[in-house]
Coordinates of C-alpha atoms in Angstrom, one line a residue:
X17 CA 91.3 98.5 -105.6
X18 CA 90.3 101.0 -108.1
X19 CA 87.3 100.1 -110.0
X20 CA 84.8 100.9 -113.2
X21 CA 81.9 102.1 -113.3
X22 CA 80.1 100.8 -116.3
X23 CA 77.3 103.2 -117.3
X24 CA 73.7 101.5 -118.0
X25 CA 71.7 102.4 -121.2
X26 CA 68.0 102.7 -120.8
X27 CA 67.4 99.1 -123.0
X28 CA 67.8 96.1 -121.3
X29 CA 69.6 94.4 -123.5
X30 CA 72.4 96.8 -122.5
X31 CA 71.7 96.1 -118.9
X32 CA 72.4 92.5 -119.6
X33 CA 75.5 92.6 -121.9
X34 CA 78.6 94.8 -121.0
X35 CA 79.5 96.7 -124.4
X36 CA 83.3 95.5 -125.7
X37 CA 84.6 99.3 -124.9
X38 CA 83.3 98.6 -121.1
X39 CA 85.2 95.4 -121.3
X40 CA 88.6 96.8 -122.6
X41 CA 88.4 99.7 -119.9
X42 CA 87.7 96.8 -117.2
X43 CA 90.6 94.7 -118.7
X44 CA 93.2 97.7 -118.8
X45 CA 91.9 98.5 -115.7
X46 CA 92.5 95.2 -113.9
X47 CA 74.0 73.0 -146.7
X48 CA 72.0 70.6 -148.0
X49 CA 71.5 71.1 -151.7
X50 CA 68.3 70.1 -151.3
X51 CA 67.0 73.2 -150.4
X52 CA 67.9 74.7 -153.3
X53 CA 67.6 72.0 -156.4
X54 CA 64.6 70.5 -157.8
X55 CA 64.2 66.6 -156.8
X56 CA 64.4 64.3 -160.0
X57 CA 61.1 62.6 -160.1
X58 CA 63.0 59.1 -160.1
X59 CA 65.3 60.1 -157.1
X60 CA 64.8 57.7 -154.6
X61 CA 63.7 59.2 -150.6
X62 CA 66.2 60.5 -148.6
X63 CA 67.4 59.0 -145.6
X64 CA 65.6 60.0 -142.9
X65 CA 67.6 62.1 -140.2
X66 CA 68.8 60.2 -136.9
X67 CA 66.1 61.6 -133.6
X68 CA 68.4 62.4 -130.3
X69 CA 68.6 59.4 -129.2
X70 CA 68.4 59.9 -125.1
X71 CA 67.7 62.5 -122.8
X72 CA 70.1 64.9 -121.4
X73 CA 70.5 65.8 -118.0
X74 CA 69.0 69.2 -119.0
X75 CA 66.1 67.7 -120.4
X76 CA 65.5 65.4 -117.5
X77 CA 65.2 68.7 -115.6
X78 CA 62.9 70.6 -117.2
X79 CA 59.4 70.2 -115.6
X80 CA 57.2 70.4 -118.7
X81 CA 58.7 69.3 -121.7
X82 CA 57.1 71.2 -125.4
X83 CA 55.1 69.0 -127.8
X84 CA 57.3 67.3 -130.1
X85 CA 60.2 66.9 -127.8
X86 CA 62.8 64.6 -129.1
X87 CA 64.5 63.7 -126.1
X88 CA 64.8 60.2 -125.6
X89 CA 61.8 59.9 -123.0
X90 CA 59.2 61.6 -125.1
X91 CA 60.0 59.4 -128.3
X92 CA 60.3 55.9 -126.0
X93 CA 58.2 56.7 -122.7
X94 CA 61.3 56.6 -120.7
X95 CA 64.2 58.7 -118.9
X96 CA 66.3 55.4 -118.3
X97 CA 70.0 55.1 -120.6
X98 CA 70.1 51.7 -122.0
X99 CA 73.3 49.6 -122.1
X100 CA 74.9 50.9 -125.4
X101 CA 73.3 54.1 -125.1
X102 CA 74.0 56.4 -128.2
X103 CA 73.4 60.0 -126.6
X104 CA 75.9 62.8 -126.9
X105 CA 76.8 62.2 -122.9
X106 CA 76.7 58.2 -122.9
X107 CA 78.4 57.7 -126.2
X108 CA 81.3 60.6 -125.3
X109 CA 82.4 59.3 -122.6
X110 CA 82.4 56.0 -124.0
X111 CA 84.8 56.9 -127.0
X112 CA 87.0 59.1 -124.2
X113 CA 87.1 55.9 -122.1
X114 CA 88.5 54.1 -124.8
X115 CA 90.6 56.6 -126.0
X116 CA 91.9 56.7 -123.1
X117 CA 92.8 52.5 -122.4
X118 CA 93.8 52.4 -126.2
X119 CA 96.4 55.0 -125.4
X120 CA 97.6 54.0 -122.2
X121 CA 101.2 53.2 -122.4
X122 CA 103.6 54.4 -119.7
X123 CA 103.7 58.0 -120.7
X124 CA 100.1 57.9 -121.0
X125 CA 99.4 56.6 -117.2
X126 CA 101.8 59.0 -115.9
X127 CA 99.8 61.4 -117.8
X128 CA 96.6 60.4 -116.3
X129 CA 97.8 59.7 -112.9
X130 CA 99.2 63.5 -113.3
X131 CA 95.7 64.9 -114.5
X132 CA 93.8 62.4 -112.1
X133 CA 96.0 64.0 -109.1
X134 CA 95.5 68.1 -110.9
X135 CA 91.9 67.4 -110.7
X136 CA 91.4 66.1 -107.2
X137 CA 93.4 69.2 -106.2
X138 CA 91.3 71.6 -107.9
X139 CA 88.0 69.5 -106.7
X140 CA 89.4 69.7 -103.6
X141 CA 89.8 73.4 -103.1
X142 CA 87.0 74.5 -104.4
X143 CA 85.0 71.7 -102.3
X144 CA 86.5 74.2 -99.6
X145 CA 85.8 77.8 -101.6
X146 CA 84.1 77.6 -104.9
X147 CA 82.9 81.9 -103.6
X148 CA 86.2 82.9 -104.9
X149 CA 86.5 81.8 -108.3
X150 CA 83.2 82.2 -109.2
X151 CA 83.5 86.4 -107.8
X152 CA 86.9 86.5 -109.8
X153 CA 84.4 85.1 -113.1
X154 CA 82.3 87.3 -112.5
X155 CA 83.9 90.6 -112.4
X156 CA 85.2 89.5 -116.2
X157 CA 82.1 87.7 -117.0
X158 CA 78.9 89.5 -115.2
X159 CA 76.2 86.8 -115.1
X160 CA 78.1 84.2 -116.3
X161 CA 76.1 80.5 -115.6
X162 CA 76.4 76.8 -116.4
X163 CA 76.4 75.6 -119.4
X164 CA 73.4 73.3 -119.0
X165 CA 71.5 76.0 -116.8
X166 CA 72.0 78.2 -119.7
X167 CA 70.0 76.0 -122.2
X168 CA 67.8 74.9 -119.9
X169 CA 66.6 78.7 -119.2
X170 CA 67.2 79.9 -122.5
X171 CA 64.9 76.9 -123.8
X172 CA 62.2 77.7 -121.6
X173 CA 62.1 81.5 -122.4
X174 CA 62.2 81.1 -126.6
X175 CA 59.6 77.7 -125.8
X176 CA 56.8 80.0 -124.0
X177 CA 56.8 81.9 -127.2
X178 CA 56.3 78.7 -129.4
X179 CA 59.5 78.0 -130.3
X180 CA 60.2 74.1 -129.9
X181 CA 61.3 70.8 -131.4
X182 CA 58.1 71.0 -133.0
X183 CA 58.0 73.8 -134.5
X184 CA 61.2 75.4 -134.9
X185 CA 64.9 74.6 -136.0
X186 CA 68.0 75.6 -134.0
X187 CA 70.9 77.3 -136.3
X188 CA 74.3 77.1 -133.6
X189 CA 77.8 78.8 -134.1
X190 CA 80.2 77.9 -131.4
X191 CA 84.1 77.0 -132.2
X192 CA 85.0 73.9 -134.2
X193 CA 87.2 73.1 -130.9
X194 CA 86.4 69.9 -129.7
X195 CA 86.1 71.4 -126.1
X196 CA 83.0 73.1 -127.6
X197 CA 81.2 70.3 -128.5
X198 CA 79.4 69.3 -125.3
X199 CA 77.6 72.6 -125.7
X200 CA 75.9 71.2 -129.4
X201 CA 75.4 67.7 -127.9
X202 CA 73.3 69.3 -124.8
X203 CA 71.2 71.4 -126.9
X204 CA 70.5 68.7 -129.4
X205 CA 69.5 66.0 -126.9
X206 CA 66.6 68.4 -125.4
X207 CA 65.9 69.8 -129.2
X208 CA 66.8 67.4 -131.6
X209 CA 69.2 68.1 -134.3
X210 CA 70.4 71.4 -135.4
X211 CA 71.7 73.1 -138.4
X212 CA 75.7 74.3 -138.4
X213 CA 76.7 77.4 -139.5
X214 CA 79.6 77.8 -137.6
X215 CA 83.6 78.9 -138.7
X216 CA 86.6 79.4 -136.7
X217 CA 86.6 80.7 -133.6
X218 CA 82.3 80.8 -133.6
X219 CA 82.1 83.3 -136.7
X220 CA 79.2 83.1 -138.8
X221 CA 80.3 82.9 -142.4
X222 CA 78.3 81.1 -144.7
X223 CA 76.2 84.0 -145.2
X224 CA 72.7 84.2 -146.8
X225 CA 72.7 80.9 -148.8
X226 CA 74.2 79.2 -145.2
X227 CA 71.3 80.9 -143.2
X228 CA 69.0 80.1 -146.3
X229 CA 70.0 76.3 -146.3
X230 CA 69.4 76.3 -142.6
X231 CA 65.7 78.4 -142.4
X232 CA 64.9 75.7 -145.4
X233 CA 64.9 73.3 -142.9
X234 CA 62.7 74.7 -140.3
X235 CA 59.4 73.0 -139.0
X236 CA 56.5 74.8 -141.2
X237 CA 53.3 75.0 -138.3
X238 CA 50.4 76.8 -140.0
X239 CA 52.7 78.6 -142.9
X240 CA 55.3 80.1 -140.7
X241 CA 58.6 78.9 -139.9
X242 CA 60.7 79.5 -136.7
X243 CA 64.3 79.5 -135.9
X244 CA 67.0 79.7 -133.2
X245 CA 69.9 80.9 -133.4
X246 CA 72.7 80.3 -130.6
X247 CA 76.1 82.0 -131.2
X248 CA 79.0 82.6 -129.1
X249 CA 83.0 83.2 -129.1
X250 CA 84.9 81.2 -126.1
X251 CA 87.8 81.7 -124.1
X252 CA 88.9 79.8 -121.1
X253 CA 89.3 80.9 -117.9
X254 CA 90.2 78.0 -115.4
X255 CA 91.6 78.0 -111.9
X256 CA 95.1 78.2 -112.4
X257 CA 97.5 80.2 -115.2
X258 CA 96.4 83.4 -117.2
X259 CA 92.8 83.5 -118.7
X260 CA 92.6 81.9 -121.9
X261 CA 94.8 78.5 -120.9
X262 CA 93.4 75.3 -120.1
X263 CA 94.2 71.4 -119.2
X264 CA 93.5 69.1 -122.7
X265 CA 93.5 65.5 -122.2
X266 CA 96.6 63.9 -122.7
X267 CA 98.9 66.8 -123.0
X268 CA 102.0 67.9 -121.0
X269 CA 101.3 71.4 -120.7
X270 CA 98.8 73.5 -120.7
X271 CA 97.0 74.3 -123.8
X272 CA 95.1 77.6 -125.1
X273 CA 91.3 78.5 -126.2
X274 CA 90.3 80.5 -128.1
X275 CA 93.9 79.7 -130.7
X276 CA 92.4 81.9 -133.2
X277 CA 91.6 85.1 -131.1
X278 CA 94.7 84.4 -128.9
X279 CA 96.7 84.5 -132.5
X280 CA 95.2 87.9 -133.3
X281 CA 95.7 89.2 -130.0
X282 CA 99.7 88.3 -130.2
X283 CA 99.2 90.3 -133.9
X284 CA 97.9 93.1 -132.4
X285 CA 100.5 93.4 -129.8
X286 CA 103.4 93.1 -131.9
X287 CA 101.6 95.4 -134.1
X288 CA 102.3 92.8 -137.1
X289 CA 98.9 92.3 -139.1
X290 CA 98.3 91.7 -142.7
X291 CA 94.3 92.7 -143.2
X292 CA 94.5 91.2 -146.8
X293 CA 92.2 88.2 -147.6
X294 CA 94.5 85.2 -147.8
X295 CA 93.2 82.2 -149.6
X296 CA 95.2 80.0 -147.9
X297 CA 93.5 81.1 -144.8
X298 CA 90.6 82.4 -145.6
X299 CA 88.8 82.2 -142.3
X300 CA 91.6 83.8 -139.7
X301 CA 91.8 86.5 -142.7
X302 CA 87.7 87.4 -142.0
X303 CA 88.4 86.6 -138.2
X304 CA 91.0 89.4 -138.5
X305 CA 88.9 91.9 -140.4
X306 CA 85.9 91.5 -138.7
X307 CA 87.4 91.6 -135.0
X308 CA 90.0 94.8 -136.3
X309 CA 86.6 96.9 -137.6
X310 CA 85.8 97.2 -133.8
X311 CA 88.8 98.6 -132.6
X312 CA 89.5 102.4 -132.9
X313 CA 93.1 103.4 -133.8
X314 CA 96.4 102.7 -131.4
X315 CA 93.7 100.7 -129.2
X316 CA 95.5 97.0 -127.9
X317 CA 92.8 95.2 -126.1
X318 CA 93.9 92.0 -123.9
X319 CA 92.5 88.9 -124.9
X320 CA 89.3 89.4 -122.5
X321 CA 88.3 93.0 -125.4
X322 CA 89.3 90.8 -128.3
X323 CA 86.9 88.3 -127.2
X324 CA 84.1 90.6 -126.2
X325 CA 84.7 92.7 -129.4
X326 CA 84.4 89.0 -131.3
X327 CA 80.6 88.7 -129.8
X328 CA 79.7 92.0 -130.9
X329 CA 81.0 91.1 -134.2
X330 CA 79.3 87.7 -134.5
X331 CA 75.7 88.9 -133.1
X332 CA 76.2 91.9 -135.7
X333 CA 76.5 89.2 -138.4
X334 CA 74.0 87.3 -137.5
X335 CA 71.4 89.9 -136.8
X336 CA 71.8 91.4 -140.6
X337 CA 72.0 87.9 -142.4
X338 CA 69.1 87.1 -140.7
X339 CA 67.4 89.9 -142.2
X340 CA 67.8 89.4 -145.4
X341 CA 67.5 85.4 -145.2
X342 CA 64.6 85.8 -143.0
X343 CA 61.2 85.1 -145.2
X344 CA 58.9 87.9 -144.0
X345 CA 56.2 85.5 -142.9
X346 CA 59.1 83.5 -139.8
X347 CA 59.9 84.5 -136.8
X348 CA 63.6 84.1 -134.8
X349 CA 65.5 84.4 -131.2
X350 CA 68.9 85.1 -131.6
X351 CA 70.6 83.8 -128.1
X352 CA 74.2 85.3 -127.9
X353 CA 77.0 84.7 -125.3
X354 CA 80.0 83.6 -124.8
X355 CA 81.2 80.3 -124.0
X356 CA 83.6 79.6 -121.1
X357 CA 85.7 76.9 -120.5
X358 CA 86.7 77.2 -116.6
X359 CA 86.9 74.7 -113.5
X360 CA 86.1 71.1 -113.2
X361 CA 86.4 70.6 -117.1
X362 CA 82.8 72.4 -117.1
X363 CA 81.9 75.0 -119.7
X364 CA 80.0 77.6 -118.6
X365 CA 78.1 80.6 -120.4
X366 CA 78.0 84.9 -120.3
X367 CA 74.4 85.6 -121.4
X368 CA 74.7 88.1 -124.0
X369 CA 71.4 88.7 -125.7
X370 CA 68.4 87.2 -126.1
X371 CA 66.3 88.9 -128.5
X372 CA 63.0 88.3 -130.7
X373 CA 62.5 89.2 -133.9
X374 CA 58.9 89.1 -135.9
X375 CA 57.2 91.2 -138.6
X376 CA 60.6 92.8 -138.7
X377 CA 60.1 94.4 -135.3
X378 CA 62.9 93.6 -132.9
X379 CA 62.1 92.9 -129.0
X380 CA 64.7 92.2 -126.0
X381 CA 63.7 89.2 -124.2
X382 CA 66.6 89.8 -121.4
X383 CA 64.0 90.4 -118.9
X384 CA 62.4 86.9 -119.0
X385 CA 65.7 85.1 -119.0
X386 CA 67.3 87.3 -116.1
X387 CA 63.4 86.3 -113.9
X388 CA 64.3 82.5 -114.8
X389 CA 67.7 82.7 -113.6
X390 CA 67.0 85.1 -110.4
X391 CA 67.7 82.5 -107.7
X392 CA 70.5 80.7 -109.3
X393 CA 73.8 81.3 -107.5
X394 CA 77.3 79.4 -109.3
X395 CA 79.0 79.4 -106.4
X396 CA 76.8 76.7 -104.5
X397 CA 76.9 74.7 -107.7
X398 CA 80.4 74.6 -108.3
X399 CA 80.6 73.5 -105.0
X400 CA 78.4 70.9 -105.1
X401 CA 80.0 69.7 -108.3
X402 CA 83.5 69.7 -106.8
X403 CA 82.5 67.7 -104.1
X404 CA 80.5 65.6 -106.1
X405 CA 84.0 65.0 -108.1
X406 CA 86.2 64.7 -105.2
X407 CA 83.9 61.7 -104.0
X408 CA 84.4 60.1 -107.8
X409 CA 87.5 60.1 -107.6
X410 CA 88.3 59.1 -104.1
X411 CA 85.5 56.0 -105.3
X412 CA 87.9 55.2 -108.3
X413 CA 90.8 55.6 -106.4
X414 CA 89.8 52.7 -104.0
X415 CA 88.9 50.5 -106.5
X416 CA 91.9 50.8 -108.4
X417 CA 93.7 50.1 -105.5
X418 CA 91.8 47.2 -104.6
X419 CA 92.8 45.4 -107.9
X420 CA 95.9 46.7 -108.1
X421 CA 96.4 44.9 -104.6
X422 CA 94.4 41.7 -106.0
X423 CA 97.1 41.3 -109.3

């Protein structure tokens, strides 16, 4: 099997990230207004934003948790989730639960019984050889992690440089997709709430009043103000079909992620593209422009470039708005990646860059992550996680036999 040799740049964040040309060669190969307007000396006080209400599994982990944590057990003295618990884990599940027994007529159970039955399977085999799949995500994805490690190691590298709920506010860009979402609710239960700036397909478009807005926001510890900003593209990249298709709940077939870069790539291939700003589609218009300024002439990258080339054109964004948002006196991380929605329903992260930025000088902070995660191996986790899920299932299994048997 013929394979690339990706050349190494002397920075480290190069050693971290593979460039989107090494990527195409591998895949060919193989706003609040109230920041801005004065307050009317009659207004009344605003409503006080809602705390993260319980701690995450992420948080629950991490040994020493930064003053001014707002996890649920820093605020009430305890790790426990309550009965009617209002976290992003307790109260999704919840509304998926329902969702699912509001819709269960008998197209819906087969449904289920035929996801239930797709997901033992997968469980199953990769109870038996998780190696393979995570070597195969890999070789596309050098690095890649879970998504909860990848907060939780992120978090502690950006908190031993005084970024924390205390002191700083987190801007985020992932994909409006709701398979995206756990990502937000993870990062918000360990930091408290963070400021959106996000657009189709995890583009950063709002600009320097968005990034203003957002930095208006921030914690102000002795005069300065901190931020962190997470972005990222996704894809999916599951166990079974091509990359970029996964399993939605509820649906017949298999669905797609990212729909946005998957739409360009079709574009691109049928060499059919219209580079002109349409109003009517304003955001898939800048997705286009932006993705199409990184490719060189007669190039047609697979989905796997066109993703990789969105990163680059996302952490480019974000790096220059920053700039001129910035006010000289804060400081800022900007964590990039990309987002990966692959086995077991789990979502799972390519560290990009991780880099610091103060007085204008820029440092790469790669090092510090890659020490954090040097004795983490995906493999053993997925495995671990498949058979944790086989032995949920199996459980529920049981017991819905048992009352079927009973009525």
């Amino acid at each position: 099997k013929n394979r690339v040799i990706i050349p190494h740049s002397q920075s480290r964040e190069s050693a971290m990230r593979r460039s989107v040309f090494a990527a195409w060669a591998l895949a060919l190969t193989a706003s609040s207004a109230h920041a801005f307007l004065p307050v009317p000396s009659a207004a009344p006080a605003l409503i006080a934003l809602r705390p993260a209400a319980s701690v995450s599994g992420v948080a629950k982990r991490l040994a020493v948790h930064a003053p001014g944590c707002a996890c649920g057990s820093c605020r009430l003295g305890s790790g426990h989730h309550a009965s009617g618990c209002a976290c992003g884990s307790c109260s999704r599940s919840t509304a998926r639960a329902g969702a699912v027994r509001l819709s269960m007529g008998v197209g819906a159970a087969e449904l289920q019984a035929q996801s239930d039955k797709r997901i033992m399977a997968e469980a199953s085999s990769l109870g038996g050889d998780s190696k393979t799949y995570c070597d195969n995500m890999n070789e596309l994805f050098p690095g890649a992690i879970d998504e909860e490690k990848f907060i939780e190691s992120m978090s502690r590298v950006v908190m031993e440089r005084g970024f924390n709920p205390k002191s700083s506010i987190n801007l985020v860009s992932t994909c409006r997709d709701e398979i995206c979402r756990p990502f937000g609710d993870k990062l918000d239960s360990l930091w408290g709430e963070s400021f959106n700036i996000a657009s189709l397909g995890g583009f950063v478009f709002c600009g320097k009043t968005g990034f203003g807005a957002g930095m208006a926001h921030s914690p102000q510890v002795e005069g300065k103000e901190r931020y962190v900003f997470w972005v990222a593209p996704h894809i999916a990249f599951g166990t079974d079909g091509p990359v970029g298709k996964i399993w939605r709940p509820g649906r017949e077939s298999i669905s797609s992620a990212c729909g946005a870069l998957i739409a360009l790539n079709n574009e691109i291939d049928s060499a059919q593209l219209s580079v002109s700003l349409d109003p009517m589609d304003t955001e898939m218009s800048l997705v286009r422009q932006s993705v199409l300024g990184k490719l060189s002439y007669g190039q047609q990258p697979n989905l796997i470039g066109i993703t990789y080339a969105a990163h680059d054109c996302i952490l480019e964004s974000v790096k220059k708005t920053a700039k001129l948002a910035a006010p000289a006196s804060s400081e800022y991380v900007i964590i990039s990646g990309i987002q990966i929605h692959g086995a077991l329903g789990k979502n799972y992260w390519w560290p990009g860059s991780i880099t610091h930025v103060a007085g204008g000088v820029e440092t790469d902070i790669s090092g510090d992550y890659e020490d954090s995660v040097s004795e983490y191996r995906l493999d053993a986790w997925l495995k671990a996680e498949a058979l944790a899920q086989v032995q949920q299932i199996s459980g529920k299994s049981r017991v819905s036999g048992f009352f079927s048997d009973l009525v």
